[in-house]
Amino acid sequence: MAGLPAIDAPRGAYRERAIVPARTALLNVDMQNGEFNAQILARARMPGTPEAPKRAFYERIDSVVIPNQARLQEAARTAGIEVIFTVLESLTQDGRDRSLDHKISGLNFPKGCWEAKVIEAVGPRGDEIVIPKTASGIFNATNIEYVLRNLGVEFLVIYGVVTDQCVESAIRDAADRGFLVTQIEDCCAAETPENHIASIESMNGHYCRTRSTDAMIAEIERLLKQRLS
Amino acid sequence: MAGLPAIDAPRGAYRERAIVPARTALLNVDMQNGEFNAQILARARMPGTPEAPKRAFYERIDSVVIPNQARLQEAARTAGIEVIFTVLESLTQDGRDRSLDHKISGLNFPKGCWEAKVIEAVGPRGDEIVIPKTASGIFNATNIEYVLRNLGVEFLVIYGVVTDQCVESAIRDAADRGFLVTQIEDCCAAETPENHIASIESMNGHYCRTRSTDAMIAEIERLLKQRLS
Amino acid sequence: MAGLPAIDAPRGAYRERAIVPARTALLNVDMQNGEFNAQILARARMPGTPEAPKRAFYERIDSVVIPNQARLQEAARTAGIEVIFTVLESLTQDGRDRSLDHKISGLNFPKGCWEAKVIEAVGPRGDEIVIPKTASGIFNATNIEYVLRNLGVEFLVIYGVVTDQCVESAIRDAADRGFLVTQIEDCCAAETPENHIASIESMNGHYCRTRSTDAMIAEIERLLKQRLS
Amino acid sequence: MAGLPAIDAPRGAYRERAIVPARTALLNVDMQNGEFNAQILARARMPGTPEAPKRAFYERIDSVVIPNQARLQEAARTAGIEVIFTVLESLTQDGRDRSLDHKISGLNFPKGCWEAKVIEAVGPRGDEIVIPKTASGIFNATNIEYVLRNLGVEFLVIYGVVTDQCVESAIRDAADRGFLVTQIEDCCAAETPENHIASIESMNGHYCRTRSTDAMIAEIERLLKQRLS
């Protein structure tokens, strides 16, 4: 651990430190069929549809977020880093186990439905973990802290949709609970670019450090090379 | 609510009150194939097997616990009472997400395996909830408190195996968290009759009230009749 | 409860409903001497001090936030509504019990110090509850959910400083955990007006309803009058 | 860490391993004036008083438990091991914040009262942590898990009163949450010797390892000597 900044080093330097792969997990948030699929994208490209006003959001998921997540997760797997997924999914068909907030919002993904599955291009491989949730913040709605402790995880790399809601809640709660969080800016998207940027800026340096996909992959590959040499 | 004892009435009278069915859930603990099945029972009946010393335990599950649970759950369903199940089951095949304690104990029921399924005779019907866990106490290892709050549950009827471990931990933690708990004595079993009785007595009047299956079914049927009349 | 919207009524109508005073608590966040006092304000008014760039923030606390909180809390007490306070305060002098995040940020209010006391003008009266915390989100860092359940609270009215950090985390986590949250816009302040407005807008209609102090007091007085008539 | 048993070594060997002092805390449970004091002991020694039937319990606290706790804690402090206390104590005078269970049981130690203070002979020294609670299990009723994570604690040495209630709940919940627990048998007492022994036996080898005060002090002194040599 030579060269690590002290915990209370100036300007949050300790929060900016590199991950330790064996104690790191990626957390992919809400990248599920019900939030994005080919039909939604097609409708968003058609003027006058309900999805049309959010076209930029869906285009970003399609052309930026999904390819970046796929690349990042592949690099993580090569380095032996855990990849964890969360999706909106009830324990029941009728959704009576959902949070009050999701009942109010009319959100229900019945257990086992296609809409609750992680998008194939970025989905779990092999024995990776998927944790269903029924509220915005995964730390409030699930036992993820317990699972992360069991896995020995101390560093969390968080990304997905939408930046200023489920992703931001995960970052805030993870930081409070003692995890060192990295947010991957270009693996996230929000319904408007303004919301995306405002959330990224309010998290960076307060609740997490912020990295691009390229920078994070470079960090993982550098650490892997160090370990192997 | 006329006639209810005050919260601080003498001798814990408030804890002895009848349930309110619409705000009640049954919690069936660890009644899964890996804990009991026809082969285990057959081996326990064969002198000299590793299971033979626990024959009384398995006979009680077979002839007392399973029939009682089936009757109780049927009465509950008729009255519209939620029936919830928990089982030992990992989120992974290799069990790396298990509690340290279950790693030490060498306990792993890989996700999806037959041994992690609830015993058919007492298993979930229709849209009932099953919550997997990887430690003794369900409140420590899962998000059950969150789920119960979402369901509007205030009364928990708890039973299963084994009396002095996973069942007792569930009762202790539920009581601390504000649920009014009823333990069903003859829907539980422990590895020895002494352990079973000691645990039942230490819970009764401290962390819960204790009822027989017959008494609980009578209470449910009486309340159902009241509501319908 | 006649006239209440259904839980899944359109446009989150159920979230916009009025509180039920007997099941409501106000939650005052981080309004402590260490965050604001006469000296800080005096320095902020002096050009060239470290506090000068945040003068608008401190002026708002002085002239808007404190008077509004005092009025709101007085109305709440008259109606028998619980008023709860949280402050940044360690359990120790050296702060070793703080969250990793507050160690990184160099934040430590030793147990019992003046800086950890609620500002006198808005502080606890009589037997009101103060909950110390050592991270941003009170639901992550304390047992407040347990306390609120014990108090029978279902509605939370949240306000304080700073809008986009500790206040916002409290709102997000409260909503996920089933509380119906009202944010009081003009009882909050952030380091910049932009951060304040962005946070208020991102919460409103998603994690809470938003009200002015005047509107909330009017609601409380109307409900009190109904009850007394 | 050479010589450590594997996590899944036979017969729970990993649970029997020695502590690592820098990652260990002692947890002293409910040793407060309201549970034991000179007057209670005097009354217990007087035939016919309500306390008389529990005389053996109070004599054990006086002559065994308190001296052992004092010795153990002194050894721990010398080795730099954290000593943490929990007591029954409300956040309010009227106890409205207590758990439902303690309301039912009529238990209320108002905030700040003498009865809620740790018994002087075993009480906190210097900057040690005291965590108030209002239910049986400290993990259910407080933020102790959060505090322990912040302190870097992985090993918990648990003892106090009463063996089969608050102490046992702490052990069960600590084990489930990934702490390696040691119970100190002769730093505990229950209302009857039978309850004490039954609880000790049901914990040992399942949720914790069990040690005498002498053995634990010897282990601490041996580890200290190793470190210093």
PDB file of C-alpha atoms in Angstrom, chain B:
ATOM      1  CA  MET B   1     -60.309  -2.295  18.398  1.00  0.00           C
ATOM      2  CA  ALA B   2     -62.581  -2.131  21.449  1.00  0.00           C
ATOM      3  CA  GLY B   3     -61.446  -4.388  24.241  1.00  0.00           C
ATOM      4  CA  LEU B   4     -57.751  -4.342  23.308  1.00  0.00           C
ATOM      5  CA  PRO B   5     -55.416  -4.268  26.309  1.00  0.00           C
ATOM      6  CA  ALA B   6     -53.263  -1.168  26.686  1.00  0.00           C
ATOM      7  CA  ILE B   7     -49.728  -1.454  25.261  1.00  0.00           C
ATOM      8  CA  ASP B   8     -48.316  -1.465  28.783  1.00  0.00           C
ATOM      9  CA  ALA B   9     -51.019  -3.653  30.348  1.00  0.00           C
ATOM     10  CA  PRO B  10     -49.740  -6.066  33.029  1.00  0.00           C
ATOM     11  CA  ARG B  11     -48.057  -9.346  32.150  1.00  0.00           C
ATOM     12  CA  GLY B  12     -47.501  -8.478  28.498  1.00  0.00           C
ATOM     13  CA  ALA B  13     -51.220  -8.755  27.736  1.00  0.00           C
ATOM     14  CA  TYR B  14     -50.800  -6.663  24.596  1.00  0.00           C
ATOM     15  CA  ARG B  15     -48.394  -9.256  23.197  1.00  0.00           C
ATOM     16  CA  GLU B  16     -51.020 -11.960  23.746  1.00  0.00           C
ATOM     17  CA  ARG B  17     -53.690 -10.210  21.681  1.00  0.00           C
ATOM     18  CA  ALA B  18     -55.198 -11.797  18.601  1.00  0.00           C
ATOM     19  CA  ILE B  19     -53.811 -11.002  15.170  1.00  0.00           C
ATOM     20  CA  VAL B  20     -55.459  -8.679  12.649  1.00  0.00           C
ATOM     21  CA  PRO B  21     -55.554 -10.875   9.525  1.00  0.00           C
ATOM     22  CA  ALA B  22     -55.155  -8.055   6.986  1.00  0.00           C
ATOM     23  CA  ARG B  23     -51.932  -7.024   8.696  1.00  0.00           C
ATOM     24  CA  THR B  24     -50.559 -10.510   9.345  1.00  0.00           C
ATOM     25  CA  ALA B  25     -48.091 -12.760   7.563  1.00  0.00           C
ATOM     26  CA  LEU B  26     -47.067 -16.330   8.242  1.00  0.00           C
ATOM     27  CA  LEU B  27     -43.320 -16.887   8.007  1.00  0.00           C
ATOM     28  CA  ASN B  28     -42.267 -20.452   7.198  1.00  0.00           C
ATOM     29  CA  VAL B  29     -38.552 -20.955   7.964  1.00  0.00           C
ATOM     30  CA  ASP B  30     -36.157 -23.301   6.128  1.00  0.00           C
ATOM     31  CA  MET B  31     -38.623 -26.089   5.295  1.00  0.00           C
ATOM     32  CA  GLN B  32     -36.645 -27.058   2.204  1.00  0.00           C
ATOM     33  CA  ASN B  33     -35.753 -30.301   0.439  1.00  0.00           C
ATOM     34  CA  GLY B  34     -32.132 -30.078   1.551  1.00  0.00           C
ATOM     35  CA  GLU B  35     -33.197 -30.141   5.199  1.00  0.00           C
ATOM     36  CA  PHE B  36     -35.791 -32.912   4.903  1.00  0.00           C
ATOM     37  CA  ASN B  37     -36.838 -35.390   2.243  1.00  0.00           C
ATOM     38  CA  ALA B  38     -37.855 -39.004   1.843  1.00  0.00           C
ATOM     39  CA  GLN B  39     -34.267 -40.218   1.526  1.00  0.00           C
ATOM     40  CA  ILE B  40     -33.122 -38.452   4.668  1.00  0.00           C
ATOM     41  CA  LEU B  41     -36.035 -39.956   6.557  1.00  0.00           C
ATOM     42  CA  ALA B  42     -35.268 -43.427   5.178  1.00  0.00           C
ATOM     43  CA  ARG B  43     -31.637 -43.166   6.214  1.00  0.00           C
ATOM     44  CA  ALA B  44     -32.592 -41.863   9.675  1.00  0.00           C
ATOM     45  CA  ARG B  45     -34.684 -45.018  10.122  1.00  0.00           C
ATOM     46  CA  MET B  46     -31.657 -47.182   9.298  1.00  0.00           C
ATOM     47  CA  PRO B  47     -29.454 -47.870  12.339  1.00  0.00           C
ATOM     48  CA  GLY B  48     -25.856 -46.789  11.971  1.00  0.00           C
ATOM     49  CA  THR B  49     -26.357 -44.041   9.410  1.00  0.00           C
ATOM     50  CA  PRO B  50     -25.181 -40.476  10.142  1.00  0.00           C
ATOM     51  CA  GLU B  51     -28.862 -39.454  10.226  1.00  0.00           C
ATOM     52  CA  ALA B  52     -29.935 -42.163  12.695  1.00  0.00           C
ATOM     53  CA  PRO B  53     -29.170 -40.152  15.848  1.00  0.00           C
ATOM     54  CA  LYS B  54     -31.573 -37.455  14.637  1.00  0.00           C
ATOM     55  CA  ARG B  55     -34.399 -39.862  13.802  1.00  0.00           C
ATOM     56  CA  ALA B  56     -36.836 -38.309  16.306  1.00  0.00           C
ATOM     57  CA  PHE B  57     -36.254 -34.920  14.667  1.00  0.00           C
ATOM     58  CA  TYR B  58     -37.036 -36.220  11.199  1.00  0.00           C
ATOM     59  CA  GLU B  59     -40.033 -38.247  12.380  1.00  0.00           C
ATOM     60  CA  ARG B  60     -41.455 -35.121  14.019  1.00  0.00           C
ATOM     61  CA  ILE B  61     -41.023 -33.151  10.792  1.00  0.00           C
ATOM     62  CA  ASP B  62     -42.728 -35.902   8.842  1.00  0.00           C
ATOM     63  CA  SER B  63     -45.657 -36.672  11.114  1.00  0.00           C
ATOM     64  CA  VAL B  64     -46.211 -33.458  13.088  1.00  0.00           C
ATOM     65  CA  VAL B  65     -44.602 -30.399  11.522  1.00  0.00           C
ATOM     66  CA  ILE B  66     -45.490 -30.866   7.860  1.00  0.00           C
ATOM     67  CA  PRO B  67     -49.148 -31.767   8.418  1.00  0.00           C
ATOM     68  CA  ASN B  68     -49.580 -28.886  10.882  1.00  0.00           C
ATOM     69  CA  GLN B  69     -47.945 -26.363   8.596  1.00  0.00           C
ATOM     70  CA  ALA B  70     -50.116 -27.509   5.694  1.00  0.00           C
ATOM     71  CA  ARG B  71     -53.281 -27.108   7.780  1.00  0.00           C
ATOM     72  CA  LEU B  72     -52.251 -23.751   9.204  1.00  0.00           C
ATOM     73  CA  GLN B  73     -51.300 -22.312   5.838  1.00  0.00           C
ATOM     74  CA  GLU B  74     -54.551 -23.480   4.302  1.00  0.00           C
ATOM     75  CA  ALA B  75     -56.527 -21.721   7.038  1.00  0.00           C
ATOM     76  CA  ALA B  76     -54.447 -18.592   6.564  1.00  0.00           C
ATOM     77  CA  ARG B  77     -55.008 -18.527   2.803  1.00  0.00           C
ATOM     78  CA  THR B  78     -58.752 -18.883   3.301  1.00  0.00           C
ATOM     79  CA  ALA B  79     -58.643 -15.826   5.558  1.00  0.00           C
ATOM     80  CA  GLY B  80     -56.533 -13.848   3.072  1.00  0.00           C
ATOM     81  CA  ILE B  81     -53.421 -13.941   5.242  1.00  0.00           C
ATOM     82  CA  GLU B  82     -50.065 -13.653   3.471  1.00  0.00           C
ATOM     83  CA  VAL B  83     -47.849 -16.767   3.601  1.00  0.00           C
ATOM     84  CA  ILE B  84     -44.103 -16.102   3.184  1.00  0.00           C
ATOM     85  CA  PHE B  85     -41.282 -18.622   2.907  1.00  0.00           C
ATOM     86  CA  THR B  86     -37.588 -18.369   3.531  1.00  0.00           C
ATOM     87  CA  VAL B  87     -34.985 -20.909   2.469  1.00  0.00           C
ATOM     88  CA  LEU B  88     -31.249 -21.263   2.631  1.00  0.00           C
ATOM     89  CA  GLU B  89     -30.118 -20.453  -0.908  1.00  0.00           C
ATOM     90  CA  SER B  90     -27.127 -18.567  -2.280  1.00  0.00           C
ATOM     91  CA  LEU B  91     -27.261 -15.975  -5.060  1.00  0.00           C
ATOM     92  CA  THR B  92     -24.481 -17.915  -6.792  1.00  0.00           C
ATOM     93  CA  GLN B  93     -23.418 -21.466  -7.569  1.00  0.00           C
ATOM     94  CA  ASP B  94     -20.188 -21.261  -5.592  1.00  0.00           C
ATOM     95  CA  GLY B  95     -21.767 -19.534  -2.610  1.00  0.00           C
ATOM     96  CA  ARG B  96     -19.273 -16.683  -2.388  1.00  0.00           C
ATOM     97  CA  ASP B  97     -22.135 -14.362  -1.381  1.00  0.00           C
ATOM     98  CA  ARG B  98     -22.910 -16.419   1.763  1.00  0.00           C
ATOM     99  CA  SER B  99     -22.333 -15.106   5.272  1.00  0.00           C
ATOM    100  CA  LEU B 100     -18.947 -15.785   6.808  1.00  0.00           C
ATOM    101  CA  ASP B 101     -20.752 -18.025   9.290  1.00  0.00           C
ATOM    102  CA  HIS B 102     -22.177 -20.284   6.603  1.00  0.00           C
ATOM    103  CA  LYS B 103     -18.810 -20.424   4.859  1.00  0.00           C
ATOM    104  CA  ILE B 104     -17.306 -21.587   8.130  1.00  0.00           C
ATOM    105  CA  SER B 105     -20.095 -24.120   8.573  1.00  0.00           C
ATOM    106  CA  GLY B 106     -19.690 -25.387   5.019  1.00  0.00           C
ATOM    107  CA  LEU B 107     -23.337 -24.683   4.206  1.00  0.00           C
ATOM    108  CA  ASN B 108     -24.099 -23.880   0.557  1.00  0.00           C
ATOM    109  CA  PHE B 109     -27.322 -24.345  -1.354  1.00  0.00           C
ATOM    110  CA  PRO B 110     -26.478 -23.083  -4.855  1.00  0.00           C
ATOM    111  CA  LYS B 111     -29.034 -20.817  -6.527  1.00  0.00           C
ATOM    112  CA  GLY B 112     -31.831 -22.787  -8.124  1.00  0.00           C
ATOM    113  CA  CYS B 113     -30.939 -26.218  -6.771  1.00  0.00           C
ATOM    114  CA  TRP B 114     -33.602 -28.711  -5.697  1.00  0.00           C
ATOM    115  CA  GLU B 115     -32.358 -28.701  -2.109  1.00  0.00           C
ATOM    116  CA  ALA B 116     -33.219 -24.997  -1.867  1.00  0.00           C
ATOM    117  CA  LYS B 117     -36.852 -25.509  -2.902  1.00  0.00           C
ATOM    118  CA  VAL B 118     -39.570 -25.474  -0.254  1.00  0.00           C
ATOM    119  CA  ILE B 119     -40.895 -28.970   0.499  1.00  0.00           C
ATOM    120  CA  GLU B 120     -43.798 -29.514  -1.874  1.00  0.00           C
ATOM    121  CA  ALA B 121     -46.337 -30.381   0.841  1.00  0.00           C
ATOM    122  CA  VAL B 122     -45.929 -27.007   2.515  1.00  0.00           C
ATOM    123  CA  GLY B 123     -44.599 -24.936  -0.375  1.00  0.00           C
ATOM    124  CA  PRO B 124     -45.756 -21.687  -1.910  1.00  0.00           C
ATOM    125  CA  ARG B 125     -49.057 -21.527  -3.748  1.00  0.00           C
ATOM    126  CA  GLY B 126     -49.801 -19.069  -6.542  1.00  0.00           C
ATOM    127  CA  ASP B 127     -48.139 -15.708  -6.070  1.00  0.00           C
ATOM    128  CA  GLU B 128     -46.659 -16.291  -2.593  1.00  0.00           C
ATOM    129  CA  ILE B 129     -43.257 -14.869  -1.664  1.00  0.00           C
ATOM    130  CA  VAL B 130     -40.039 -16.873  -1.187  1.00  0.00           C
ATOM    131  CA  ILE B 131     -37.000 -15.058   0.224  1.00  0.00           C
ATOM    132  CA  PRO B 132     -33.594 -16.769  -0.030  1.00  0.00           C
ATOM    133  CA  LYS B 133     -31.060 -16.266   2.755  1.00  0.00           C
ATOM    134  CA  THR B 134     -27.488 -17.303   3.545  1.00  0.00           C
ATOM    135  CA  ALA B 135     -27.305 -16.886   7.321  1.00  0.00           C
ATOM    136  CA  SER B 136     -29.310 -17.948  10.331  1.00  0.00           C
ATOM    137  CA  GLY B 137     -31.448 -14.882  10.956  1.00  0.00           C
ATOM    138  CA  ILE B 138     -33.637 -13.728   8.087  1.00  0.00           C
ATOM    139  CA  PHE B 139     -33.736 -10.137   9.363  1.00  0.00           C
ATOM    140  CA  ASN B 140     -29.933  -9.930   9.262  1.00  0.00           C
ATOM    141  CA  ALA B 141     -29.469 -11.616   5.918  1.00  0.00           C
ATOM    142  CA  THR B 142     -32.316 -10.287   3.786  1.00  0.00           C
ATOM    143  CA  ASN B 143     -34.544  -7.278   3.143  1.00  0.00           C
ATOM    144  CA  ILE B 144     -37.543  -8.918   4.835  1.00  0.00           C
ATOM    145  CA  GLU B 145     -38.270  -5.935   7.085  1.00  0.00           C
ATOM    146  CA  TYR B 146     -38.551  -3.728   3.993  1.00  0.00           C
ATOM    147  CA  VAL B 147     -40.840  -6.293   2.333  1.00  0.00           C
ATOM    148  CA  LEU B 148     -43.059  -6.625   5.417  1.00  0.00           C
ATOM    149  CA  ARG B 149     -43.409  -2.824   5.694  1.00  0.00           C
ATOM    150  CA  ASN B 150     -44.427  -2.686   2.025  1.00  0.00           C
ATOM    151  CA  LEU B 151     -47.029  -5.389   2.656  1.00  0.00           C
ATOM    152  CA  GLY B 152     -48.407  -3.523   5.677  1.00  0.00           C
ATOM    153  CA  VAL B 153     -47.591  -6.443   7.981  1.00  0.00           C
ATOM    154  CA  GLU B 154     -47.537  -5.869  11.756  1.00  0.00           C
ATOM    155  CA  PHE B 155     -48.200  -9.417  13.014  1.00  0.00           C
ATOM    156  CA  LEU B 156     -45.875 -12.316  12.214  1.00  0.00           C
ATOM    157  CA  VAL B 157     -46.677 -15.981  12.798  1.00  0.00           C
ATOM    158  CA  ILE B 158     -43.318 -17.786  12.764  1.00  0.00           C
ATOM    159  CA  TYR B 159     -42.472 -21.504  12.591  1.00  0.00           C
ATOM    160  CA  GLY B 160     -40.224 -24.037  10.886  1.00  0.00           C
ATOM    161  CA  VAL B 161     -36.794 -25.516  11.525  1.00  0.00           C
ATOM    162  CA  VAL B 162     -34.800 -25.527  13.590  1.00  0.00           C
ATOM    163  CA  THR B 163     -36.541 -24.127  16.639  1.00  0.00           C
ATOM    164  CA  ASP B 164     -33.488 -22.879  18.496  1.00  0.00           C
ATOM    165  CA  GLN B 165     -31.513 -21.500  15.559  1.00  0.00           C
ATOM    166  CA  CYS B 166     -33.080 -19.897  12.469  1.00  0.00           C
ATOM    167  CA  VAL B 167     -36.600 -19.830  13.934  1.00  0.00           C
ATOM    168  CA  GLU B 168     -35.496 -18.310  17.233  1.00  0.00           C
ATOM    169  CA  SER B 169     -33.329 -15.674  15.519  1.00  0.00           C
ATOM    170  CA  ALA B 170     -36.306 -14.659  13.357  1.00  0.00           C
ATOM    171  CA  ILE B 171     -38.504 -14.285  16.440  1.00  0.00           C
ATOM    172  CA  ARG B 172     -35.963 -12.270  18.415  1.00  0.00           C
ATOM    173  CA  ASP B 173     -35.257  -9.874  15.566  1.00  0.00           C
ATOM    174  CA  ALA B 174     -38.914  -9.483  14.570  1.00  0.00           C
ATOM    175  CA  ALA B 175     -39.861  -8.589  18.152  1.00  0.00           C
ATOM    176  CA  ASP B 176     -37.099  -5.998  18.435  1.00  0.00           C
ATOM    177  CA  ARG B 177     -38.235  -4.406  15.181  1.00  0.00           C
ATOM    178  CA  GLY B 178     -41.800  -3.891  16.350  1.00  0.00           C
ATOM    179  CA  PHE B 179     -43.676  -6.894  14.990  1.00  0.00           C
ATOM    180  CA  LEU B 180     -46.091  -8.778  17.253  1.00  0.00           C
ATOM    181  CA  VAL B 181     -44.944 -12.372  16.941  1.00  0.00           C
ATOM    182  CA  THR B 182     -46.765 -15.669  17.465  1.00  0.00           C
ATOM    183  CA  GLN B 183     -44.699 -18.855  17.482  1.00  0.00           C
ATOM    184  CA  ILE B 184     -46.496 -22.059  16.523  1.00  0.00           C
ATOM    185  CA  GLU B 185     -44.929 -24.673  18.781  1.00  0.00           C
ATOM    186  CA  ASP B 186     -46.013 -27.790  16.903  1.00  0.00           C
ATOM    187  CA  CYS B 187     -44.983 -26.367  13.516  1.00  0.00           C
ATOM    188  CA  CYS B 188     -41.374 -26.310  14.754  1.00  0.00           C
ATOM    189  CA  ALA B 189     -38.706 -28.923  15.451  1.00  0.00           C
ATOM    190  CA  ALA B 190     -35.163 -28.963  16.793  1.00  0.00           C
ATOM    191  CA  GLU B 191     -32.428 -31.572  16.652  1.00  0.00           C
ATOM    192  CA  THR B 192     -33.235 -32.670  20.202  1.00  0.00           C
ATOM    193  CA  PRO B 193     -36.505 -32.352  22.156  1.00  0.00           C
ATOM    194  CA  GLU B 194     -34.571 -30.575  24.921  1.00  0.00           C
ATOM    195  CA  ASN B 195     -33.347 -27.870  22.568  1.00  0.00           C
ATOM    196  CA  HIS B 196     -36.852 -27.486  21.183  1.00  0.00           C
ATOM    197  CA  ILE B 197     -38.494 -27.047  24.586  1.00  0.00           C
ATOM    198  CA  ALA B 198     -35.789 -24.776  25.989  1.00  0.00           C
ATOM    199  CA  SER B 199     -36.096 -22.451  23.018  1.00  0.00           C
ATOM    200  CA  ILE B 200     -39.901 -22.399  23.047  1.00  0.00           C
ATOM    201  CA  GLU B 201     -39.918 -21.545  26.746  1.00  0.00           C
ATOM    202  CA  SER B 202     -37.295 -18.827  26.449  1.00  0.00           C
ATOM    203  CA  MET B 203     -39.247 -17.110  23.650  1.00  0.00           C
ATOM    204  CA  ASN B 204     -42.767 -17.402  25.117  1.00  0.00           C
ATOM    205  CA  GLY B 205     -43.827 -14.248  26.929  1.00  0.00           C
ATOM    206  CA  HIS B 206     -40.528 -12.522  26.239  1.00  0.00           C
ATOM    207  CA  TYR B 207     -40.243 -12.176  22.476  1.00  0.00           C
ATOM    208  CA  CYS B 208     -43.573 -13.677  21.373  1.00  0.00           C
ATOM    209  CA  ARG B 209     -46.734 -15.473  22.395  1.00  0.00           C
ATOM    210  CA  THR B 210     -46.838 -19.224  21.776  1.00  0.00           C
ATOM    211  CA  ARG B 211     -49.756 -21.130  20.278  1.00  0.00           C
ATOM    212  CA  SER B 212     -50.509 -24.611  19.024  1.00  0.00           C
ATOM    213  CA  THR B 213     -51.542 -25.124  15.427  1.00  0.00           C
ATOM    214  CA  ASP B 214     -55.074 -25.917  16.567  1.00  0.00           C
ATOM    215  CA  ALA B 215     -55.344 -22.769  18.667  1.00  0.00           C
ATOM    216  CA  MET B 216     -53.992 -20.580  15.860  1.00  0.00           C
ATOM    217  CA  ILE B 217     -56.353 -22.068  13.293  1.00  0.00           C
ATOM    218  CA  ALA B 218     -59.260 -21.548  15.707  1.00  0.00           C
ATOM    219  CA  GLU B 219     -58.237 -17.908  16.144  1.00  0.00           C
ATOM    220  CA  ILE B 220     -58.032 -17.365  12.388  1.00  0.00           C
ATOM    221  CA  GLU B 221     -61.414 -19.011  11.812  1.00  0.00           C
ATOM    222  CA  ARG B 222     -63.023 -17.003  14.583  1.00  0.00           C
ATOM    223  CA  LEU B 223     -61.685 -13.756  13.130  1.00  0.00           C
ATOM    224  CA  LEU B 224     -62.803 -14.725   9.643  1.00  0.00           C
ATOM    225  CA  LYS B 225     -66.289 -15.500  10.914  1.00  0.00           C
ATOM    226  CA  GLN B 226     -66.437 -12.132  12.715  1.00  0.00           C
ATOM    227  CA  ARG B 227     -65.464 -10.324   9.571  1.00  0.00           C
ATOM    228  CA  LEU B 228     -67.982 -12.142   7.426  1.00  0.00           C
ATOM    229  CA  SER B 229     -70.835 -11.721   9.892  1.00  0.00           C
TER     230      SER B 229
END
